[in-house]
Coordinates of C-alpha atoms and ligand atoms in Angstrom, one line a residue:
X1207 CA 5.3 24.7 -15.4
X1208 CA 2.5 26.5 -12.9
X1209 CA 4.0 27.1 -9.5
X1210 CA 1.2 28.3 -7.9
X1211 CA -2.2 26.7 -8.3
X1212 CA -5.6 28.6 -6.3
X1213 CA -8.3 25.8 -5.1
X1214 CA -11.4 28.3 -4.8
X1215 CA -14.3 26.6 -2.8
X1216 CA -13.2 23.7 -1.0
X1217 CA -13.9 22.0 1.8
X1218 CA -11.0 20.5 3.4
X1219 CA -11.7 17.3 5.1
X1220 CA -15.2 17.8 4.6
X1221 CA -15.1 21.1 7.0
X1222 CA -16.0 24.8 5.8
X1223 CA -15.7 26.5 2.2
X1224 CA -12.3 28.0 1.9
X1225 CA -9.6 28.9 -0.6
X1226 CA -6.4 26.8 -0.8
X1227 CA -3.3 28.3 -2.1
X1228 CA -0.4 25.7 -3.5
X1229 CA 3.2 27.1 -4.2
X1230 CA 6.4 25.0 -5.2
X1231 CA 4.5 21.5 -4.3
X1232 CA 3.2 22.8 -0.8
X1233 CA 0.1 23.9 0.6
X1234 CA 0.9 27.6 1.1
X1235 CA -1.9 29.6 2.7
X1236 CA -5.5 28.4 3.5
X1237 CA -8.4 31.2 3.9
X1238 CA -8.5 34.9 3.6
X1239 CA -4.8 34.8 2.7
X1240 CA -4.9 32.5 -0.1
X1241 CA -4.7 34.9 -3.3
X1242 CA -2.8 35.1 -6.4
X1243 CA -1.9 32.2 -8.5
X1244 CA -1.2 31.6 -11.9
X1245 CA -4.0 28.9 -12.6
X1246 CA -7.3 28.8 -10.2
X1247 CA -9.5 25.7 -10.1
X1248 CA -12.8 26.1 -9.0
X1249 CA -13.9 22.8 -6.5
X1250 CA -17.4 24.5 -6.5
X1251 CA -17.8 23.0 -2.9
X1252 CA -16.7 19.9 -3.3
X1253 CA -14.6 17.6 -0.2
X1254 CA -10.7 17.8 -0.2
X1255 CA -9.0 14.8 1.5
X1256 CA -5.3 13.8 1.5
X1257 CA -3.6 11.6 -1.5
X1258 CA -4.6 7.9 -0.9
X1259 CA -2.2 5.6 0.5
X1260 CA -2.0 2.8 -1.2
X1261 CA 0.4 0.9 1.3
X1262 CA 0.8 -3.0 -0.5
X1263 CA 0.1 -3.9 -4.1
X1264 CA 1.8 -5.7 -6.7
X1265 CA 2.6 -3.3 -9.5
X1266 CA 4.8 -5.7 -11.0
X1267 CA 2.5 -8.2 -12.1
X1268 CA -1.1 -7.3 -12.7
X1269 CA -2.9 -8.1 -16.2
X1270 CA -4.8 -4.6 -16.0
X1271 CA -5.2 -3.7 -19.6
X1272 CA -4.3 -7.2 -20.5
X1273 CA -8.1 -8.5 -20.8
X1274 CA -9.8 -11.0 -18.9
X1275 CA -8.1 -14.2 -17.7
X1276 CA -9.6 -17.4 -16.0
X1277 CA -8.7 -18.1 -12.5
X1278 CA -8.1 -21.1 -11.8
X1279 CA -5.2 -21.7 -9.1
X1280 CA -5.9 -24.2 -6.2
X1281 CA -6.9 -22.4 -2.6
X1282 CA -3.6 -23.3 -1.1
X1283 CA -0.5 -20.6 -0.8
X1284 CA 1.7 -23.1 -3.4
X1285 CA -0.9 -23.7 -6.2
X1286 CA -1.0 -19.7 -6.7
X1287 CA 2.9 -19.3 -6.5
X1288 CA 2.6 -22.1 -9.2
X1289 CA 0.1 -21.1 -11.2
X1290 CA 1.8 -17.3 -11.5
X1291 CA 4.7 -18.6 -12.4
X1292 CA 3.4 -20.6 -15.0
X1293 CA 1.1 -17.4 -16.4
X1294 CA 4.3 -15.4 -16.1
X1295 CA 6.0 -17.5 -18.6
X1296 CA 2.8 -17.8 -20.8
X1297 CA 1.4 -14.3 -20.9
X1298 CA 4.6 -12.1 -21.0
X1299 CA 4.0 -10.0 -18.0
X1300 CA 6.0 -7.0 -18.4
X1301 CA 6.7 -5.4 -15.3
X1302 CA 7.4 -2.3 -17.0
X1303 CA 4.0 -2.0 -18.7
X1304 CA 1.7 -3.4 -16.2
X1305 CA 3.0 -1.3 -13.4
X1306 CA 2.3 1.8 -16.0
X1307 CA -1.1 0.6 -16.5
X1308 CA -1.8 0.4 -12.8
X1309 CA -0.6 3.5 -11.8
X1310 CA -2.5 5.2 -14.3
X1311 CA -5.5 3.7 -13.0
X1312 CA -4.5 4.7 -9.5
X1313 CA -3.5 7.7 -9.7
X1314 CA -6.6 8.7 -11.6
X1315 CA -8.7 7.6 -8.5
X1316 CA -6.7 9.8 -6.4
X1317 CA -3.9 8.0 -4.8
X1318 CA -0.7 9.6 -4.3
X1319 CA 1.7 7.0 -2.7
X1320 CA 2.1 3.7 -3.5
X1321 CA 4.4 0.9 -1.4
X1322 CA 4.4 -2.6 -4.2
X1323 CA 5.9 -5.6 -3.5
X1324 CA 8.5 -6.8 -6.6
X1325 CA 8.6 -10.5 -6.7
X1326 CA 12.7 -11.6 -7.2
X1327 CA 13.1 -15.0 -7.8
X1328 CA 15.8 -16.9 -9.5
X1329 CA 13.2 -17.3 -12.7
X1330 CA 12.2 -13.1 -12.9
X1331 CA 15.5 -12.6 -11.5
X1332 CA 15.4 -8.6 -11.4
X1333 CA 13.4 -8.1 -14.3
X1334 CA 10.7 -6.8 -11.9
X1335 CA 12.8 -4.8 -9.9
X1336 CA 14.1 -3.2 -13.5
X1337 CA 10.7 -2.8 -14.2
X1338 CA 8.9 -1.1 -11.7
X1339 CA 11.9 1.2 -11.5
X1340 CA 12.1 2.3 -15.0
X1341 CA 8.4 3.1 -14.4
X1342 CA 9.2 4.9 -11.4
X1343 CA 11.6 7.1 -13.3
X1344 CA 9.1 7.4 -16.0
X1345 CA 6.2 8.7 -13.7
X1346 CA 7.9 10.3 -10.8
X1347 CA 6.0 13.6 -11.2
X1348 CA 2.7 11.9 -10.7
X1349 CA 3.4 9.1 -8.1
X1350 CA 5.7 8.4 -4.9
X1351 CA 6.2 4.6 -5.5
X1352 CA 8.1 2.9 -2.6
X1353 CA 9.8 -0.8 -3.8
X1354 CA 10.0 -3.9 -1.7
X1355 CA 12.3 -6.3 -3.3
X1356 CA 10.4 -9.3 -2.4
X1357 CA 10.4 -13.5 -2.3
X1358 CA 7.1 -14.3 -3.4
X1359 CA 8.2 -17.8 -4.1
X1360 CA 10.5 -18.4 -1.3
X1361 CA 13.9 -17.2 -0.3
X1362 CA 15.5 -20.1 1.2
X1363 CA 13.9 -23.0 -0.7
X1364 CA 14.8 -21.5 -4.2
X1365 CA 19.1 -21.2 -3.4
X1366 CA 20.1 -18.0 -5.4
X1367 CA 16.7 -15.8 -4.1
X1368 CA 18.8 -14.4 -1.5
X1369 CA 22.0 -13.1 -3.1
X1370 CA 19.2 -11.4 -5.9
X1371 CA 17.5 -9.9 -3.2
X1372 CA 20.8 -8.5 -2.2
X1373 CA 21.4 -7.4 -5.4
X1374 CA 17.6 -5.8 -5.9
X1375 CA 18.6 -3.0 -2.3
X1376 CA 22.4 -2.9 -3.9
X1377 CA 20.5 -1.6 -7.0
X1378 CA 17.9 1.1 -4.8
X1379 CA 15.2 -1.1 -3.8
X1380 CA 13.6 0.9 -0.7
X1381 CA 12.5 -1.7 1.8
X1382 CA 13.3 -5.3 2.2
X1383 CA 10.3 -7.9 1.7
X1384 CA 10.0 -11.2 4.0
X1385 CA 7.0 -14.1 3.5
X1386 CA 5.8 -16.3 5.9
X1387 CA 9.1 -17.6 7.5
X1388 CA 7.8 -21.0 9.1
X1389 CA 5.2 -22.4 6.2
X1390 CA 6.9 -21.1 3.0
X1391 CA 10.5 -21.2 3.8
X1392 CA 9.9 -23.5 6.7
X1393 CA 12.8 -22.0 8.5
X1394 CA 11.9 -19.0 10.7
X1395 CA 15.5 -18.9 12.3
X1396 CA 17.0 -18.9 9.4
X1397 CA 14.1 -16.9 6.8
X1398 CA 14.4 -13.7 9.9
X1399 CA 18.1 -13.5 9.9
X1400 CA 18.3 -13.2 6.4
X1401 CA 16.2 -10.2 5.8
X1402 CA 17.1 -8.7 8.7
X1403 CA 20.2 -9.1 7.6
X1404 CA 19.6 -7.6 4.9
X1405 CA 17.7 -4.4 5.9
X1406 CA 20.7 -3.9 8.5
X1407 CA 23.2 -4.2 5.8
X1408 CA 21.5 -1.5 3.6
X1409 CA 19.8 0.2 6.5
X1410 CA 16.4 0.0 4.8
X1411 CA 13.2 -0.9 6.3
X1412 CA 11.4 -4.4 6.8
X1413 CA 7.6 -4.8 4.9
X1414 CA 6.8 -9.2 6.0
X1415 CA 4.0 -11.0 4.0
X1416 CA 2.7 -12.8 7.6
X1417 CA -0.6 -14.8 6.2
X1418 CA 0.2 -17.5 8.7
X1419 CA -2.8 -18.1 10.6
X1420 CA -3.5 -18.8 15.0
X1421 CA -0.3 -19.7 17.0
X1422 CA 2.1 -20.2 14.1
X1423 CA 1.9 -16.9 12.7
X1424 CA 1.6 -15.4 16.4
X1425 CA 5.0 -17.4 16.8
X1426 CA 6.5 -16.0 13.7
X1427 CA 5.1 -12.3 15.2
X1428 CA 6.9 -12.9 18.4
X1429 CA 9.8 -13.9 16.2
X1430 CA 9.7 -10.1 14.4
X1431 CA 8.9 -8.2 17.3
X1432 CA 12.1 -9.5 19.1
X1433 CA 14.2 -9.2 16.4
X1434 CA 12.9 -5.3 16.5
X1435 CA 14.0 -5.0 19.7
X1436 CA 17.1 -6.8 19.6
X1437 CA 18.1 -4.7 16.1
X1438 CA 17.2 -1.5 17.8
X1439 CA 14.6 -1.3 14.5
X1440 CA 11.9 0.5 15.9
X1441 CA 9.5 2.1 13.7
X1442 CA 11.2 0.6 10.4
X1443 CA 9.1 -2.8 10.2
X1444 CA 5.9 -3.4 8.6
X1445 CA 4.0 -6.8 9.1
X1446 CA 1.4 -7.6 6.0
X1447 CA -1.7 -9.1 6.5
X1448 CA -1.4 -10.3 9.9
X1449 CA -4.2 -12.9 9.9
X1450 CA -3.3 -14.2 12.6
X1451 CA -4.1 -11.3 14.8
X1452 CA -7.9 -12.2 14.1
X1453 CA -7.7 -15.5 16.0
X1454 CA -9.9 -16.4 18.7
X1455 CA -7.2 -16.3 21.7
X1456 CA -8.0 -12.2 22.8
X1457 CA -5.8 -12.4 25.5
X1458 CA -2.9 -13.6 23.5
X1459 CA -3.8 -11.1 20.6
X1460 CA -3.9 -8.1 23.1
X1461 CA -0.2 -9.1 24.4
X1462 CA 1.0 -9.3 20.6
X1463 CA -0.5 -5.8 20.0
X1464 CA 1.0 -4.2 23.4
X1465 CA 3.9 -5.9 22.0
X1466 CA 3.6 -4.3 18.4
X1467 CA 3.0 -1.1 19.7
X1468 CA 6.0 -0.7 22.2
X1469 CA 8.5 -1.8 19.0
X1470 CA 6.6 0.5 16.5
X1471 CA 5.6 -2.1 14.2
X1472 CA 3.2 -1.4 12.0
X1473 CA 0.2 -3.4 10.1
X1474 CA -1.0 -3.5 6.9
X1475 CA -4.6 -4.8 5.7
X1476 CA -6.8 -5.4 3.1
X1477 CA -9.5 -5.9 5.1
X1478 CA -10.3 -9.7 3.5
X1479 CA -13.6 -10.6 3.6
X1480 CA -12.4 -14.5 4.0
X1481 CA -9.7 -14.3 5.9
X1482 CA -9.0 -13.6 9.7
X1483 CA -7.8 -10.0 10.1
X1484 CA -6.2 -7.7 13.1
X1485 CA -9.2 -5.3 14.3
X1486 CA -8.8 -1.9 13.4
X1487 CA -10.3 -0.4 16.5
X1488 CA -8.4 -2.8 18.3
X1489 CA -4.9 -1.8 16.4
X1490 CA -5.9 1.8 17.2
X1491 CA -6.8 1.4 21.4
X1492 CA -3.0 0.0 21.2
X1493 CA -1.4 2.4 19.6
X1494 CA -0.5 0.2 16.6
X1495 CA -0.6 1.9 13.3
X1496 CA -2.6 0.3 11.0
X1497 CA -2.7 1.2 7.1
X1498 CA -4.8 0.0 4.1
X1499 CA -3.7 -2.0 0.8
X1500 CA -4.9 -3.3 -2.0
X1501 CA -2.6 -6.4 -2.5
X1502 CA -2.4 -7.8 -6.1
X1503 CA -4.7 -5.8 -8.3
X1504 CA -6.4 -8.3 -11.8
X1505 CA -3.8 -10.9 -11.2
X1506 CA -3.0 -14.3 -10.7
X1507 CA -3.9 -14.4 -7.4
X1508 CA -6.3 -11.5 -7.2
X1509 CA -9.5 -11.8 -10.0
X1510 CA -10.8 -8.6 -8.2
X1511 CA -9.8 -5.0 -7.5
X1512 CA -10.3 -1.2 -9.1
X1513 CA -6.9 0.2 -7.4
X1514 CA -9.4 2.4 -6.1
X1515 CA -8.5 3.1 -2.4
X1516 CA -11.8 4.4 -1.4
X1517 CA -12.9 1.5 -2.3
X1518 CA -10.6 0.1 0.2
X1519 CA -11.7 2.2 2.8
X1520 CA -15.6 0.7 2.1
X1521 CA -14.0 -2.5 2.7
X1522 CA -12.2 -1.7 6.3
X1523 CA -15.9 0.1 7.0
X1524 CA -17.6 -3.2 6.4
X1525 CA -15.0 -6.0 7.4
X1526 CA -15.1 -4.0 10.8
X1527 CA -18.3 -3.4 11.1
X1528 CA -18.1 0.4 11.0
X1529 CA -21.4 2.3 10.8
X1530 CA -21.0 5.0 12.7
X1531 CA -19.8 8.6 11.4
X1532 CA -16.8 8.7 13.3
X1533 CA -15.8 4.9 13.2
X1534 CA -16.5 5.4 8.7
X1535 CA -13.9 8.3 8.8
X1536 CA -11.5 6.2 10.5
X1537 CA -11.4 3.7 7.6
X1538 CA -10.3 6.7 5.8
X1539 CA -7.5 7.3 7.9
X1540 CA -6.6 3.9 7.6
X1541 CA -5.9 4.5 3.6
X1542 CA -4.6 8.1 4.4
X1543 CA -2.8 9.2 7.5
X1544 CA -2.0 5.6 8.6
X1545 CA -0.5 4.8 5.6
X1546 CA 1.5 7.8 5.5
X1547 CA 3.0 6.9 9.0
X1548 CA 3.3 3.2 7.7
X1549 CA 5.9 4.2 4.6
X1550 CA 7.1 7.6 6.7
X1551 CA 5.9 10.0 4.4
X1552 CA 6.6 13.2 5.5
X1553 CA 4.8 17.0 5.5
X1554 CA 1.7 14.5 4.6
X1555 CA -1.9 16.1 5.2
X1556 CA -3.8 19.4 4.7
X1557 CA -2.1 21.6 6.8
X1558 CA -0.3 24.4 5.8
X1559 CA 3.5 23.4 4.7
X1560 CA 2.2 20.0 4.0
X1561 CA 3.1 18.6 0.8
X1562 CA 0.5 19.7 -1.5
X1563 CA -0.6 15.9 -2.4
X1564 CA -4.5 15.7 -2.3
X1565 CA -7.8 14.6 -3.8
X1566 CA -11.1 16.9 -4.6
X1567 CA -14.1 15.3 -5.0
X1568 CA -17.9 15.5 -4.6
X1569 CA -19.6 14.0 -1.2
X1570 CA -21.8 16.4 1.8
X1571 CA -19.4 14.4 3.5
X1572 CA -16.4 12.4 4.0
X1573 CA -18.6 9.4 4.6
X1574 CA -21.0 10.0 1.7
X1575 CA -17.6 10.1 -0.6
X1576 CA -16.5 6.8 0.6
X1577 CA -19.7 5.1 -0.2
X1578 CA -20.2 6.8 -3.2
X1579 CA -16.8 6.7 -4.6
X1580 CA -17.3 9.1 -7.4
X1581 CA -15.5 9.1 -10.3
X1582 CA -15.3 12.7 -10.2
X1583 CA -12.0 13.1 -8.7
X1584 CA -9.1 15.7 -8.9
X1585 CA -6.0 14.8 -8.4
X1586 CA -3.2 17.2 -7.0
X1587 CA 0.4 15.5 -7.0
X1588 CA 3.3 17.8 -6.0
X1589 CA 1.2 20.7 -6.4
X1590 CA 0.0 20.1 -10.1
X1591 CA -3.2 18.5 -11.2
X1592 CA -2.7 15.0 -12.5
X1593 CA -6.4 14.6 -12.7
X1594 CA -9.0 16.6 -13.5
X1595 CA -12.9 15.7 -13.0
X1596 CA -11.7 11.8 -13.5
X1597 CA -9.6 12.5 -16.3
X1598 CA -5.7 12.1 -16.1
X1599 CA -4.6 15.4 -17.5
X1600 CA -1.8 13.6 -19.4
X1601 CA -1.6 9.8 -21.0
X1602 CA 0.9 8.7 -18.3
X1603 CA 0.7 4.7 -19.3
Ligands
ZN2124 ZN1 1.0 -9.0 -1.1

């Protein structure tokens, strides 16, 4: 195994040409002092930009490699919860497998963290979980994957969901997963005490699924934010999708966001082009993190998706209406740095002493390379190249 790797002509976050030096997983020396390695890779001027954060996906139940399949679940939450459960059964999703297949895929485009959501149910029971860990295991020198054991089909209304779920952070699942406690489990009392409960028991943190939209989901928000406070859970609580930051009421949004920021709760987006969504400038002016996702990659729910975070970051550009330089560069940071505080990565970034976790890839600059999204892209994971020039360096599916 190479411990030292030397990055000749690079530009790190689209600044000057320089020489990188890696040693033992770190970035060791940048400039004049960067020297001596047992494998040099010339960037021949190309960008370097932190691993990509991919911050919520599915890993457990995409059909990437699986070819095509017709969508054709209803538009309401319950008709895709059906209908996966129903192509689940018919397909033989292996959780296993398909994570593999998704990772490869992602860690080929550059990403070097990924948070994924694990449906437990008492149908999957902790086949998933099994799953996405055994992968885990399997692929741990290429990819940080984080696990939130998760109710996608309800926790209350399906009796059994929550003992499994107890069972899935018994067996090491990182963070506990919540999902729209007034529509879904139409309990928001009792929904919030349970995962709190839960995340206190095995003092893990808290990633919520909140797609409930205007006042309800603000209520269920509220509901959150006091149980952060109460719990003394600061800065270990992640809200999903949020939509319901993106309704009309600006005074009532602003107060939730004040609120969000004082407890440390953090947000996670896809940026949806038909959905309401929190405003990333507006996260940012109050000081609430705000990180970039995916969500289910070629599933049941999700026809599109590349697992290409870059991608992503085109998205938050677009959905909030980012044209300028500076504004551009902060939808990278959304699907970087701020998903890097979201799951509390640490030594993350280019400095030196940070963990040497990064992407090289053609662009003048950072902006050109998020709307060009080359496919030219190598990958350094724990100071190795995973991917060279697009190519994984090893079959890792
Ligand atoms: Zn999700």
């Amino acid at each position: 195994m190479t411990d030292t790797l030397l990055i000749r002509n690079v530009r790190p976050a689209g600044g000057a040409a320089t020489d990188v030096l890696v040693r033992d997983g770190r970035i060791a020396a940048i400039g004049a002092s960067a020297a001596g390695a047992d494998l040099t890779f010339d960037a021949g001027g190309r960008l370097m930009i932190p691993g990509l954060v991919e911050a919520h996906t599915h890993l457990d139940k995409s059909f990437w490699g699986m070819g095509w399949h017709r969508h054709t679940a209803g538009p309401a939450l319950i008709d895709k919860i059906e209908t996966e459960r129903r192509n689940r059964r018919e397909f033989g999703i292996d959780a296993d497998r398909q994570s593999g297949r998704l990772v490869a895929q992602m860690v080929k485009l550059g990403t070097t963290h990924i948070r994924s959501h694990v449906d437990v149910d008492t149908e999957v029971g902790l086949a998933g979980i099994e799953g996405v860990m055994a992968m885990r295991e399997r692929l741990k020198d290429v990819i940080d994957v984080e696990i939130v054991a998760f109710a996608q089909s309800g926790m209350l209304i399906r009796p059994g969901t929550l003992e499994l779920l107890d069972q899935a952070m018994a067996m090491g699942a990182d963070v506990v997963g919540g999902l729209d406690p007034c529509t879904l489990d139409r309990d928001p009392k009792g929904h919030l005490d349970a995962i709190f409960g839960l995340a206190e028991k095995y003092g893990r943190p808290l990633d919520i699924h909140l797609h409930e939209r205007g006042e309800v989901g603000a209520f269920s928000m509220e509901l959150i934010i006091e149980r952060t406070r109460a719990l003394g859970m600061q800065g270990k609580v992640a809200i999903s999708h949020a939509f319901c930051l993106g309704m009309p009421d600006a005074d009532y949004v602003r107060r939730l966001m004040e609120d969000l920021a004082k407890e440390r709760i953090t947000l996670v987006t896809t940026a949806p082009a038909a959905s309401p969504a929190p405003s990333v400038m507006a996260c940012l002016k109050a000081g609430v993190v705000i990180a970039g996702g995916s969500d289910g990659v070629r599933d049941s729910w999700n026809p599109y998706g590349m697992g290409d975070m870059l991608e992503r970051a085109t998205l938050v550009g677009l959905r909030n209406n980012f044209r300028r330089d500076e504004e551009m560069e902060l939808a990278l940071d959304v699907c970087t740095y701020q998903g890097a505080k979201t799951m509390g990565i640490e030594n993350y970034g280019l400095d030196v002493g940070c963990n040497a976790d990064f992407v090289i890839l053609p662009g003048e600059t950072i902006c050109e390379a998020i709307v060009e999204r080359p496919a030219d892209r190598t990958v350094v994971k724990r100071g190795r190249i995973v991917a060279r020039h697009g190519e994984l360096t090893q079959p890792i599916a």
